[in-house]
Amino acid sequence: MRKPDGKIVLLGDMNVGKTSLLQRYMERRFPDTVSTVGGAFYLKQWRSFNISIWDTAGREQFHGLGSLYCRGAAAIILTYDVNHPQSLFELEDRFLGLTETANNDCLFAIVGNKVGLTSERDTEGGEKEGPASGKVGSCVSTKVPKQVQPEDAVALYKKILKYKMLDEREMPAAEQMCFETSAKTGYNVDLLFETLFDLVVPMIMRQRAEESDQTVDIASCKTPKQARSGCCA
Ligand SMILES: Nc1nc2c(ncn2[C@@H]2O[C@H](COP(=O)(O)OP(=O)(O)OP(=O)(O)O)[C@@H](O)[C@H]2O)c(=O)[nH]1
Ligand SMILES: [Mg+2]
């Protein structure tokens, strides 16, 4: 298998929908998930480049692995659940510190997943409590009001650039890098991943160009003996 040319890592609290987002994008479906153990990756070919996309476990017990997965990352997707403000706070408190091992010019996307989440309420207006409640009746779906607003994500993005001492003028704008998604319906999921691929590809090309500048072409190098002229050559 060819070594990936670039790496993108999904980070965020358990249950925010990291695995679901990745499966929605790569497999075009929204299957039942189980909480991730450790990490796993998909390979995506984008133009002529191979990009690995890493899914990580949000569970506290796997926290220590996060910085290993972030090593050499070109982009990190910090994921939260728009219905759980705590999951946004956790990004700053618990997950940002794991990104120290990423590339110096690593990009950050802030993703609020589960937009348009609905809860089923019966016609009396009470919230459906699931099969155990024993309630029977006609149900209507109502949208759960979002608990986290896009401005909160934008504020976090700007804070991250400051924390990383990255120049805001040289980085993609917050509006380009903050997304609201639904892994369930697919809303904005392609946009998220493909925006990142398009940003990561020039980084890979730049890195390659820098590496080839530093490479010494042994064949074209003359040994001191060959280079010398005169009677002893
Ligand atoms: N309604 C709705 N549910 C979602 C969405 N995304 C994920 N879920 C549900 O949220 C739960 C958790 O999703 P996962 O993708 O497993 O979450 P995770 O972030 O990978 O969790 P860990 O692996 O434990 O870190 C599952 O029951 C999903 O079906 C979404 O966009 N909308
Ligand atoms: Mg998972």
PDB file of C-alpha atoms and ligand atoms in Angstrom, residues 19 34-36 55-56, ligand 2:
ATOM      1  CA  THR A  19     -17.570   7.801  13.097  1.00  0.00           C
ATOM      2  CA  VAL A  34     -20.592   1.438  18.288  1.00  0.00           C
ATOM      3  CA  SER A  35     -18.348   3.663  20.364  1.00  0.00           C
ATOM      4  CA  THR A  36     -14.899   3.642  18.764  1.00  0.00           C
ATOM      5  CA  ASP A  55     -11.356   8.384  13.227  1.00  0.00           C
ATOM      6  CA  THR A  56     -10.463   8.480  16.922  1.00  0.00           C
TER       7      THR A  56
HETATM    8 MG    MG B   2     -16.650   6.698  16.956  1.00  0.00          MG
END
